[in-house]
mmCIF file of C-alpha atoms in Angstrom:
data_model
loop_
_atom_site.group_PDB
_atom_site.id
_atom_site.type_symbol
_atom_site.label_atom_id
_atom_site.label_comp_id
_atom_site.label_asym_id
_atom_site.label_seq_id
_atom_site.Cartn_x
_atom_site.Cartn_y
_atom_site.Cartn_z
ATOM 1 C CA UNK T 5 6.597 -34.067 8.675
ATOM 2 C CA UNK T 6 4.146 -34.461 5.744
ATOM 3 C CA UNK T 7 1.269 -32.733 7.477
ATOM 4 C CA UNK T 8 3.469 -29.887 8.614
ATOM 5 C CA UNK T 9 4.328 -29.120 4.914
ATOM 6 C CA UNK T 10 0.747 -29.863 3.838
ATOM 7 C CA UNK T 11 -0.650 -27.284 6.877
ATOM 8 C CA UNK T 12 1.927 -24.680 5.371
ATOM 9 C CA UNK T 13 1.481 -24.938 1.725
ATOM 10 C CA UNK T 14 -2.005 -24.223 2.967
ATOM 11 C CA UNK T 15 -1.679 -21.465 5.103
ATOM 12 C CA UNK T 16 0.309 -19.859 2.145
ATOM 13 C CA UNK T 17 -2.023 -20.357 -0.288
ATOM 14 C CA UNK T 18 -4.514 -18.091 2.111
ATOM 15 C CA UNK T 19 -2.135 -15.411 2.886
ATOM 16 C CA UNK T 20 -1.222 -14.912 -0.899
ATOM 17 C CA UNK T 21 -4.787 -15.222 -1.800
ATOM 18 C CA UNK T 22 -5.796 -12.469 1.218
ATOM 19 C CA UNK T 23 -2.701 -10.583 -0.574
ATOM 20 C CA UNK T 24 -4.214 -10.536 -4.255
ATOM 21 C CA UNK T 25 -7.915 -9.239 -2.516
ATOM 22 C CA UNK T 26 -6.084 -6.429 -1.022
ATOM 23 C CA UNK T 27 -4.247 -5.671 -4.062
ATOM 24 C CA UNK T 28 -7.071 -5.703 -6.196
ATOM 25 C CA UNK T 29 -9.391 -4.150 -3.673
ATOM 26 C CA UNK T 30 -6.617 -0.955 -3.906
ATOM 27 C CA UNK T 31 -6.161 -1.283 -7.769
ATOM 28 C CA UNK T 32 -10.100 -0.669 -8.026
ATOM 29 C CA UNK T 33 -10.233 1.853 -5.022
ATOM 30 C CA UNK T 34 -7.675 4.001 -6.884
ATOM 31 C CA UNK T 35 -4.618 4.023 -4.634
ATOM 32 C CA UNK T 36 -2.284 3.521 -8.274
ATOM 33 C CA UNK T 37 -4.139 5.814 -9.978
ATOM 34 C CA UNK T 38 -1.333 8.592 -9.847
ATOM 35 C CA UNK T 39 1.839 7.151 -8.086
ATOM 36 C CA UNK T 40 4.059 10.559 -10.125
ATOM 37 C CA UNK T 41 2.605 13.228 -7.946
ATOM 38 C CA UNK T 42 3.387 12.472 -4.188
ATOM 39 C CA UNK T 43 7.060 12.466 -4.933
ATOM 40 C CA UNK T 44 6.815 15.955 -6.518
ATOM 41 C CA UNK T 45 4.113 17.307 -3.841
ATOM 42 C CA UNK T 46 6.380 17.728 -1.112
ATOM 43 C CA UNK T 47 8.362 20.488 -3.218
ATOM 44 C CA UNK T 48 5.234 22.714 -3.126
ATOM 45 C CA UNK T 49 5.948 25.773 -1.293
ATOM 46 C CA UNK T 50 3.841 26.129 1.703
ATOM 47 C CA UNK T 51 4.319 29.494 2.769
ATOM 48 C CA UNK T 52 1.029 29.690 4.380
ATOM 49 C CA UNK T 53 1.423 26.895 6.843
ATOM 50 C CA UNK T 54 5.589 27.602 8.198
ATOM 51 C CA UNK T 55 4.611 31.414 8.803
ATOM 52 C CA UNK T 56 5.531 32.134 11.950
ATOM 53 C CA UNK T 57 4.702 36.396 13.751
ATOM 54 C CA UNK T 58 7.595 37.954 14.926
#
């Protein structure tokens, strides 16, 4: 019983760790940089790409 608990506070501790890299690792790659635009993006009009020849 003890081991089982010690064998998953372990493996927790290396999933949350491997968790904070990738954060980090997309914090200094950028991906938070601008998380306002996407939402409003998809209310461009693209004309150019639904155009259709009748």
């Amino acid at each position: 019983m003890l081991k089982s608990i010690i064998i998953l506070i372990i493996l927790s501790l290396f999933i949350g760790t491997g968790v904070w890299l990738f954060f980090v690792w997309a914090v200094k790659k950028g991906e938070f940089d601008d998380i306002e635009a996407p939402k409003y993006r998809m209310l461009d009009d693209d004309d150019d790409d639904n155009e259709t020849d009748d």
